[in-house]
Amino acid sequence: MAAEGAEERAGGWEAAVRGGLRVLRDRWVRGTRECGGSAAFAGARHPALPEGAEVSALQTLPIGVQLNIMSFLSPQDLCHLGSTSCYWRAAVQDPLLWRNFLLRDVPFWTSVDWKSLPDVEIFNKAFSDVSDNALYDYMAAYKKSCPLGRRSLKSSRPRYGAVTSFLQSLVAQAEPRFAMFGPGLEELDNSLVQKMMTRPDILRVAGLPHRQIHGIGSGVSFQFNNNQKFNILTLYSTTSAERKRARAEQAVAVNKMFYQENSIEGNQQAMHYSVIAQVKKVCEVVDGFIYVANAEAHKKRDRQEELAHILAMIDPALGPPNRPLLILSCVSHIGVERIPCVYMAHQLQLSLLRQPWMVQDTVAATLDGLLNGIEWLLEEVNCKNAQ
């Protein structure tokens, strides 16, 4: 069934891209005809081409061929093409072309954050609904959302490691503390925490647990890039025996971290949770949160309940309201079909949150993506402490 679902989704994306190119071709052909062109696919000029401008060999190709060529280019190559002439600068900025890139590439992006999450309307709107008079700036949306674009903006700033090493040489800072929780800690075949404890080549353990917070361990101290130390306190919703039994019976264990409080909003009963006293003490002292989501596509999850659990942990009554939240969108091992991180962000309705957040694809078996998420989290805490 999972394979059939994957094929159906893949077929849907392919059909969407084909439909988008068709609309794009028709739109350009219509523009050409309105400008007096007589042949739509036999050397027709694009409406953006200035009168009397030189025509390159590529521009003499049928418009449909030009579109097909551009659709196979990477967005980076397309931008390079746009820098070659006025004709191509106008041609490569067509919104429908960038909408195709956005729809095509979103499932393969490995991270998204609170500043770059594409609007859900981009995915819900049919191609036939897009008109010449109401076109969204998909090129700008792509540049803002694409992880490569965000990394290039980040690379123009001083590197985090260099800044923190200099600051630490002047001021002795306390280790940032993060509470880590979520179903991805308990349901996956590979244990993310165990891998973190046993892979010093990726993340070095800098301190073992000791008791501090009302019967709950203070967590494990790690060292990021052999420099910045931080502490992760792992919170499980059940005991190890209960988790093992639930996996064997393929059942859902009762979450002991939260208790439900029903509330009425309007005419509907809203799902609202609070945390138990021990967890409340943790939430009051940590500098941020790490939520490990189960991103395996064949696992059915109640994302509404997950959001309610997240809201209970980050409740402003338990601490500063702007503490960062890292979502590790985790699968057990490479090769497992995963839910794309952008879809995960929309499923969890993270746009409702008011503090900084980021969703990072992670693989428990190899820890792929983990350091990217940790780096973001430490940067957010460092920026908050500097303000």
CSV table of C-alpha atoms in Angstrom, one decimal:
chain,number,residue,atom,x,y,z
A,1,MET,CA,0.0,0.0,0.0
A,2,ALA,CA,2.9,2.4,0.8
A,3,ALA,CA,4.4,1.7,-2.6
A,4,GLU,CA,1.1,2.4,-4.3
A,5,GLY,CA,0.8,5.6,-2.4
A,6,ALA,CA,4.3,6.7,-3.4
A,7,GLU,CA,3.6,6.0,-7.0
A,8,GLU,CA,0.4,7.9,-6.9
A,9,ARG,CA,2.1,10.9,-5.4
A,10,ALA,CA,4.9,10.8,-7.9
A,11,GLY,CA,2.4,10.6,-10.7
A,12,GLY,CA,0.6,13.6,-9.3
A,13,TRP,CA,3.7,15.7,-9.3
A,14,GLU,CA,4.7,14.7,-12.8
A,15,ALA,CA,1.2,15.5,-14.0
A,16,ALA,CA,1.3,18.9,-12.2
A,17,VAL,CA,4.7,19.7,-13.9
A,18,ARG,CA,3.4,18.7,-17.3
A,19,GLY,CA,0.3,20.7,-16.8
A,20,GLY,CA,2.3,23.7,-15.7
A,21,LEU,CA,4.5,23.6,-18.8
A,22,ARG,CA,1.5,23.4,-21.0
A,23,VAL,CA,0.0,26.5,-19.3
A,24,LEU,CA,3.3,28.3,-19.6
A,25,ARG,CA,3.6,27.4,-23.3
A,26,ASP,CA,0.1,28.6,-24.1
A,27,ARG,CA,0.7,31.8,-22.2
A,28,TRP,CA,3.9,32.6,-24.1
A,29,VAL,CA,2.3,31.7,-27.4
A,30,ARG,CA,-0.7,33.9,-26.7
A,31,GLY,CA,1.7,36.8,-25.8
A,32,THR,CA,3.6,36.2,-29.0
A,33,ARG,CA,0.4,36.3,-31.1
A,34,GLU,CA,-0.8,39.5,-29.3
A,35,CYS,CA,2.5,41.1,-30.3
A,36,GLY,CA,1.8,40.3,-34.0
A,37,GLY,CA,3.8,37.1,-34.3
A,38,SER,CA,2.4,34.9,-37.0
A,39,ALA,CA,4.0,31.5,-36.2
A,40,ALA,CA,3.7,30.3,-32.6
A,41,PHE,CA,6.3,27.5,-32.8
A,42,ALA,CA,8.5,28.5,-35.8
A,43,GLY,CA,11.0,31.1,-34.6
A,44,ALA,CA,8.3,33.2,-32.8
A,45,ARG,CA,9.8,36.0,-30.8
A,46,HIS,CA,9.1,36.3,-27.1
A,47,PRO,CA,7.1,39.5,-26.3
A,48,ALA,CA,9.9,40.7,-24.1
A,49,LEU,CA,12.4,40.8,-27.0
A,50,PRO,CA,13.2,44.5,-27.9
A,51,GLU,CA,12.5,45.6,-31.4
A,52,GLY,CA,15.6,45.3,-33.6
A,53,ALA,CA,17.5,43.2,-31.0
A,54,GLU,CA,19.9,40.5,-32.3
A,55,VAL,CA,18.4,37.0,-32.2
A,56,SER,CA,20.6,34.2,-31.0
A,57,ALA,CA,20.3,30.7,-32.3
A,58,LEU,CA,18.7,29.5,-29.1
A,59,GLN,CA,16.1,32.3,-29.4
A,60,THR,CA,15.1,31.0,-32.9
A,61,LEU,CA,14.1,27.7,-31.5
A,62,PRO,CA,10.3,27.1,-31.2
A,63,ILE,CA,9.0,28.4,-27.9
A,64,GLY,CA,7.9,25.0,-26.8
A,65,VAL,CA,11.5,23.8,-27.2
A,66,GLN,CA,12.8,26.8,-25.3
A,67,LEU,CA,10.5,25.9,-22.4
A,68,ASN,CA,11.5,22.3,-22.3
A,69,ILE,CA,15.2,23.3,-22.2
A,70,MET,CA,14.6,25.8,-19.4
A,71,SER,CA,12.6,23.2,-17.4
A,72,PHE,CA,15.6,20.9,-17.4
A,73,LEU,CA,18.0,23.5,-16.1
A,74,SER,CA,18.7,24.0,-12.4
A,75,PRO,CA,17.4,27.2,-10.9
A,76,GLN,CA,21.1,28.4,-10.6
A,77,ASP,CA,21.7,27.7,-14.3
A,78,LEU,CA,18.5,29.5,-15.1
A,79,CYS,CA,19.6,32.6,-13.2
A,80,HIS,CA,23.0,32.5,-15.1
A,81,LEU,CA,21.0,32.3,-18.4
A,82,GLY,CA,19.1,35.3,-17.4
A,83,SER,CA,22.3,37.3,-17.0
A,84,THR,CA,23.2,36.9,-20.6
A,85,SER,CA,20.7,39.3,-22.3
A,86,CYS,CA,17.5,41.3,-21.8
A,87,TYR,CA,15.6,38.6,-23.6
A,88,TRP,CA,16.6,35.8,-21.3
A,89,ARG,CA,16.4,38.0,-18.2
A,90,ALA,CA,12.7,38.5,-18.9
A,91,ALA,CA,12.2,35.0,-20.0
A,92,VAL,CA,13.6,33.2,-17.0
A,93,GLN,CA,11.5,35.3,-14.6
A,94,ASP,CA,8.2,33.9,-15.7
A,95,PRO,CA,6.2,33.0,-12.6
A,96,LEU,CA,4.8,29.8,-14.0
A,97,LEU,CA,8.2,28.4,-14.8
A,98,TRP,CA,9.4,29.1,-11.2
A,99,ARG,CA,6.2,27.5,-9.9
A,100,ASN,CA,7.2,24.3,-11.7
A,101,PHE,CA,10.6,24.5,-10.0
A,102,LEU,CA,9.0,25.0,-6.6
A,103,LEU,CA,6.6,22.1,-7.0
A,104,ARG,CA,9.3,19.9,-8.4
A,105,ASP,CA,12.0,20.6,-5.8
A,106,VAL,CA,10.1,21.0,-2.6
A,107,PRO,CA,9.9,17.3,-1.8
A,108,PHE,CA,13.7,17.1,-2.0
A,109,TRP,CA,14.6,20.0,0.3
A,110,THR,CA,16.1,18.9,3.6
A,111,SER,CA,15.3,21.8,5.8
A,112,VAL,CA,12.9,24.7,6.1
A,113,ASP,CA,12.5,27.4,8.8
A,114,TRP,CA,10.0,30.0,10.1
A,115,LYS,CA,11.3,32.6,7.7
A,116,SER,CA,11.3,30.5,4.5
A,117,LEU,CA,8.2,28.2,4.7
A,118,PRO,CA,6.3,28.5,1.4
A,119,ASP,CA,2.7,29.4,1.7
A,120,VAL,CA,0.4,26.3,1.6
A,121,GLU,CA,-1.7,28.1,-1.2
A,122,ILE,CA,1.2,27.4,-3.5
A,123,PHE,CA,0.5,23.7,-3.3
A,124,ASN,CA,-3.3,23.9,-3.2
A,125,LYS,CA,-3.8,26.2,-6.2
A,126,ALA,CA,-4.4,24.4,-9.5
A,127,PHE,CA,-2.6,25.6,-12.6
A,128,SER,CA,-5.8,26.5,-14.3
A,129,ASP,CA,-6.5,29.0,-11.5
A,130,VAL,CA,-3.3,31.0,-12.3
A,131,SER,CA,-4.1,34.0,-14.6
A,132,ASP,CA,-2.0,36.6,-16.2
A,133,ASN,CA,-3.5,39.3,-13.9
A,134,ALA,CA,-2.8,37.5,-10.6
A,135,LEU,CA,0.6,35.8,-10.6
A,136,TYR,CA,2.5,35.1,-7.5
A,137,ASP,CA,6.2,35.9,-7.4
A,138,TYR,CA,7.3,32.2,-7.4
A,139,MET,CA,10.9,33.1,-8.2
A,140,ALA,CA,11.2,35.1,-5.0
A,141,ALA,CA,9.4,32.4,-3.1
A,142,TYR,CA,11.8,29.8,-4.4
A,143,LYS,CA,14.9,31.8,-3.6
A,144,LYS,CA,13.6,32.5,-0.1
A,145,SER,CA,12.6,28.8,0.6
A,146,CYS,CA,15.4,26.9,-1.1
A,147,PRO,CA,18.0,25.6,1.5
A,148,LEU,CA,20.8,26.5,-0.9
A,149,GLY,CA,19.6,30.1,-1.1
A,150,ARG,CA,19.4,30.3,2.7
A,151,ARG,CA,22.9,28.9,3.0
A,152,SER,CA,24.4,31.4,0.5
A,153,LEU,CA,22.9,34.2,2.6
A,154,LYS,CA,24.3,32.7,5.7
A,155,SER,CA,27.7,32.3,4.2
A,156,SER,CA,28.0,36.1,3.9
A,157,ARG,CA,27.9,36.4,7.7
A,158,PRO,CA,30.7,35.5,10.1
A,159,ARG,CA,30.8,31.8,10.8
A,160,TYR,CA,29.2,30.7,14.1
A,161,GLY,CA,32.2,28.7,15.3
A,162,ALA,CA,34.6,31.6,14.9
A,163,VAL,CA,32.4,34.1,16.6
A,164,THR,CA,31.6,31.8,19.6
A,165,SER,CA,35.2,30.8,20.1
A,166,PHE,CA,36.2,34.5,20.3
A,167,LEU,CA,33.3,35.3,22.7
A,168,GLN,CA,34.1,32.3,24.9
A,169,SER,CA,37.7,33.4,25.2
A,170,LEU,CA,36.3,36.5,26.9
A,171,VAL,CA,33.3,35.3,28.9
A,172,ALA,CA,32.7,32.0,30.5
A,173,GLN,CA,29.2,31.0,29.4
A,174,ALA,CA,26.9,28.4,30.8
A,175,GLU,CA,26.0,25.5,28.6
A,176,PRO,CA,22.8,26.0,26.7
A,177,ARG,CA,20.2,23.4,27.7
A,178,PHE,CA,17.6,21.8,25.4
A,179,ALA,CA,14.7,19.5,26.2
A,180,MET,CA,14.3,16.7,23.5
A,181,PHE,CA,11.1,14.8,23.2
A,182,GLY,CA,8.7,13.4,20.6
A,183,PRO,CA,7.5,10.1,19.0
A,184,GLY,CA,10.6,9.8,16.8
A,185,LEU,CA,12.6,9.0,20.0
A,186,GLU,CA,10.5,6.0,20.8
A,187,GLU,CA,9.0,4.6,17.6
A,188,LEU,CA,11.8,4.2,15.2
A,189,ASP,CA,13.8,1.0,14.7
A,190,ASN,CA,17.1,2.9,15.3
A,191,SER,CA,17.5,4.9,18.5
A,192,LEU,CA,18.5,8.5,17.8
A,193,VAL,CA,19.8,9.0,21.3
A,194,GLN,CA,21.9,5.8,21.3
A,195,LYS,CA,23.5,6.9,18.0
A,196,MET,CA,24.2,10.3,19.4
A,197,MET,CA,26.0,8.7,22.4
A,198,THR,CA,28.1,6.3,20.4
A,199,ARG,CA,29.3,8.4,17.4
A,200,PRO,CA,32.1,10.7,18.7
A,201,ASP,CA,33.2,11.2,15.1
A,202,ILE,CA,30.0,13.2,14.6
A,203,LEU,CA,29.0,14.5,18.1
A,204,ARG,CA,31.4,14.1,21.0
A,205,VAL,CA,30.0,13.4,24.5
A,206,ALA,CA,31.4,16.0,26.9
A,207,GLY,CA,29.7,15.0,30.2
A,208,LEU,CA,27.6,12.1,31.6
A,209,PRO,CA,24.2,12.6,33.3
A,210,HIS,CA,23.9,13.6,36.9
A,211,ARG,CA,20.8,14.3,38.9
A,212,GLN,CA,19.6,17.9,39.1
A,213,ILE,CA,16.0,18.6,38.3
A,214,HIS,CA,13.5,16.9,40.7
A,215,GLY,CA,14.4,13.3,40.0
A,216,ILE,CA,15.0,13.9,36.3
A,217,GLY,CA,18.6,13.7,35.0
A,218,SER,CA,20.2,16.9,33.8
A,219,GLY,CA,20.9,15.2,30.5
A,220,VAL,CA,24.1,14.6,28.5
A,221,SER,CA,26.6,17.3,27.6
A,222,PHE,CA,27.8,17.2,24.0
A,223,GLN,CA,30.4,19.3,22.2
A,224,PHE,CA,29.7,20.8,18.8
A,225,ASN,CA,32.6,21.0,16.4
A,226,ASN,CA,35.0,20.4,19.4
A,227,ASN,CA,34.0,23.9,20.6
A,228,GLN,CA,30.6,24.8,21.9
A,229,LYS,CA,29.2,22.6,24.7
A,230,PHE,CA,25.5,22.1,25.1
A,231,ASN,CA,23.2,19.9,27.2
A,232,ILE,CA,20.3,17.7,26.0
A,233,LEU,CA,17.8,16.4,28.4
A,234,THR,CA,15.9,13.6,26.8
A,235,LEU,CA,12.3,13.2,27.9
A,236,TYR,CA,10.5,9.9,27.2
A,237,SER,CA,6.7,9.5,27.4
A,238,THR,CA,7.0,5.9,28.6
A,239,THR,CA,9.4,3.5,30.2
A,240,SER,CA,11.7,1.4,28.0
A,241,ALA,CA,9.7,-1.7,28.9
A,242,GLU,CA,6.5,-0.1,27.8
A,243,ARG,CA,8.0,1.1,24.6
A,244,LYS,CA,9.4,-2.3,23.8
A,245,ARG,CA,6.0,-3.9,24.5
A,246,ALA,CA,4.2,-1.3,22.4
A,247,ARG,CA,6.5,-2.0,19.4
A,248,ALA,CA,6.1,-5.8,19.7
A,249,GLU,CA,2.3,-5.4,19.9
A,250,GLN,CA,2.2,-2.6,17.3
A,251,ALA,CA,0.2,-0.6,19.8
A,252,VAL,CA,0.3,3.0,21.0
A,253,ALA,CA,1.6,3.4,24.5
A,254,VAL,CA,0.0,6.0,26.8
A,255,ASN,CA,2.0,9.2,26.9
A,256,LYS,CA,2.8,10.0,30.6
A,257,MET,CA,4.4,13.4,30.0
A,258,PHE,CA,1.1,15.1,29.3
A,259,TYR,CA,-2.5,15.2,30.6
A,260,GLN,CA,-5.4,16.4,28.6
A,261,GLU,CA,-7.5,19.4,29.5
A,262,ASN,CA,-10.5,19.9,27.3
A,263,SER,CA,-11.5,23.5,26.5
A,264,ILE,CA,-14.2,25.0,24.4
A,265,GLU,CA,-13.3,27.4,21.6
A,266,GLY,CA,-16.3,28.8,19.8
A,267,ASN,CA,-18.7,25.9,19.3
A,268,GLN,CA,-15.9,23.3,19.1
A,269,GLN,CA,-14.0,21.3,21.7
A,270,ALA,CA,-10.3,22.1,21.4
A,271,MET,CA,-7.5,19.7,22.2
A,272,HIS,CA,-5.3,21.1,25.0
A,273,TYR,CA,-2.6,19.4,27.0
A,274,SER,CA,-0.5,20.4,30.1
A,275,VAL,CA,2.8,18.8,31.2
A,276,ILE,CA,3.3,16.9,34.4
A,277,ALA,CA,5.1,18.6,37.3
A,278,GLN,CA,8.5,17.0,36.6
A,279,VAL,CA,8.5,18.0,32.9
A,280,LYS,CA,7.3,21.5,33.9
A,281,LYS,CA,10.5,22.0,35.9
A,282,VAL,CA,12.5,21.1,32.8
A,283,CYS,CA,10.6,23.5,30.6
A,284,GLU,CA,11.2,26.3,33.0
A,285,VAL,CA,15.0,26.0,32.8
A,286,VAL,CA,15.9,25.0,29.2
A,287,ASP,CA,17.0,27.4,26.5
A,288,GLY,CA,15.2,25.7,23.7
A,289,PHE,CA,13.4,22.5,22.5
A,290,ILE,CA,14.1,19.6,20.1
A,291,TYR,CA,11.1,17.8,18.9
A,292,VAL,CA,11.8,14.5,17.2
A,293,ALA,CA,9.0,13.8,14.7
A,294,ASN,CA,8.4,10.4,13.1
A,295,ALA,CA,8.8,11.3,9.4
A,296,GLU,CA,8.4,7.7,8.0
A,297,ALA,CA,5.7,7.9,5.3
A,298,HIS,CA,4.1,4.6,6.2
A,299,LYS,CA,3.5,5.6,9.8
A,300,LYS,CA,0.1,7.3,10.4
A,301,ARG,CA,0.3,10.1,12.9
A,302,ASP,CA,-2.2,12.5,14.6
A,303,ARG,CA,-0.4,15.7,13.8
A,304,GLN,CA,-3.1,17.7,15.6
A,305,GLU,CA,-2.2,15.9,18.8
A,306,GLU,CA,1.5,16.4,18.2
A,307,LEU,CA,1.0,20.1,17.8
A,308,ALA,CA,-1.0,20.2,21.1
A,309,HIS,CA,2.0,18.4,22.8
A,310,ILE,CA,4.4,20.9,21.3
A,311,LEU,CA,2.3,23.9,22.5
A,312,ALA,CA,2.2,22.4,26.0
A,313,MET,CA,6.0,22.2,26.1
A,314,ILE,CA,6.6,25.7,24.8
A,315,ASP,CA,3.9,27.3,26.8
A,316,PRO,CA,5.0,31.0,27.5
A,317,ALA,CA,3.8,30.5,31.1
A,318,LEU,CA,6.7,28.1,31.6
A,319,GLY,CA,9.5,30.4,30.3
A,320,PRO,CA,10.5,33.0,27.8
A,321,PRO,CA,8.2,32.9,24.7
A,322,ASN,CA,11.0,33.2,22.1
A,323,ARG,CA,13.0,30.1,22.8
A,324,PRO,CA,13.9,28.3,19.6
A,325,LEU,CA,12.3,25.0,18.5
A,326,LEU,CA,14.2,22.5,16.4
A,327,ILE,CA,12.1,19.8,14.6
A,328,LEU,CA,14.1,16.8,13.7
A,329,SER,CA,12.0,15.2,10.9
A,330,CYS,CA,13.5,11.7,11.5
A,331,VAL,CA,13.5,8.3,9.8
A,332,SER,CA,15.1,5.2,11.0
A,333,HIS,CA,17.6,4.6,8.2
A,334,ILE,CA,18.5,5.7,4.7
A,335,GLY,CA,16.1,4.3,2.1
A,336,VAL,CA,12.9,4.7,4.1
A,337,GLU,CA,10.3,6.8,2.3
A,338,ARG,CA,10.0,10.0,4.3
A,339,ILE,CA,7.6,12.9,4.5
A,340,PRO,CA,9.3,16.0,3.0
A,341,CYS,CA,10.2,18.6,5.6
A,342,VAL,CA,8.0,21.3,4.0
A,343,TYR,CA,5.0,19.0,4.3
A,344,MET,CA,6.0,18.2,7.9
A,345,ALA,CA,6.0,21.9,8.7
A,346,HIS,CA,2.5,22.3,7.3
A,347,GLN,CA,1.1,19.1,8.9
A,348,LEU,CA,2.3,20.3,12.3
A,349,GLN,CA,1.0,23.8,11.6
A,350,LEU,CA,4.3,25.4,12.7
A,351,SER,CA,3.3,28.7,11.1
A,352,LEU,CA,1.0,29.2,14.1
A,353,LEU,CA,4.0,29.3,16.4
A,354,ARG,CA,5.5,32.7,17.4
A,355,GLN,CA,9.1,31.7,18.2
A,356,PRO,CA,11.9,30.7,15.8
A,357,TRP,CA,11.7,27.1,14.5
A,358,MET,CA,13.3,25.0,11.9
A,359,VAL,CA,12.5,21.5,10.4
A,360,GLN,CA,15.6,19.5,9.6
A,361,ASP,CA,15.5,16.1,7.8
A,362,THR,CA,17.5,13.6,10.0
A,363,VAL,CA,18.4,9.9,9.7
A,364,ALA,CA,18.7,8.1,13.1
A,365,ALA,CA,21.1,5.4,11.9
A,366,THR,CA,23.7,7.8,10.4
A,367,LEU,CA,22.8,11.1,12.2
A,368,ASP,CA,22.6,12.7,8.8
A,369,GLY,CA,21.3,16.3,9.2
A,370,LEU,CA,21.6,16.3,13.0
A,371,LEU,CA,24.6,18.7,13.0
A,372,ASN,CA,22.8,21.2,10.7
A,373,GLY,CA,19.9,21.3,13.1
A,374,ILE,CA,22.2,21.7,16.2
A,375,GLU,CA,24.1,24.5,14.5
A,376,TRP,CA,20.9,26.4,13.8
A,377,LEU,CA,19.7,25.9,17.4
A,378,LEU,CA,23.0,27.1,19.0
A,379,GLU,CA,23.0,30.1,16.7
A,380,GLU,CA,19.5,31.1,17.7
A,381,VAL,CA,20.3,30.8,21.4
A,382,ASN,CA,23.5,32.7,20.9
A,383,CYS,CA,21.7,35.5,19.1
A,384,LYS,CA,19.0,35.6,21.8
A,385,ASN,CA,21.6,35.9,24.6
A,386,ALA,CA,23.4,38.7,22.7
A,387,GLN,CA,20.3,40.8,22.5
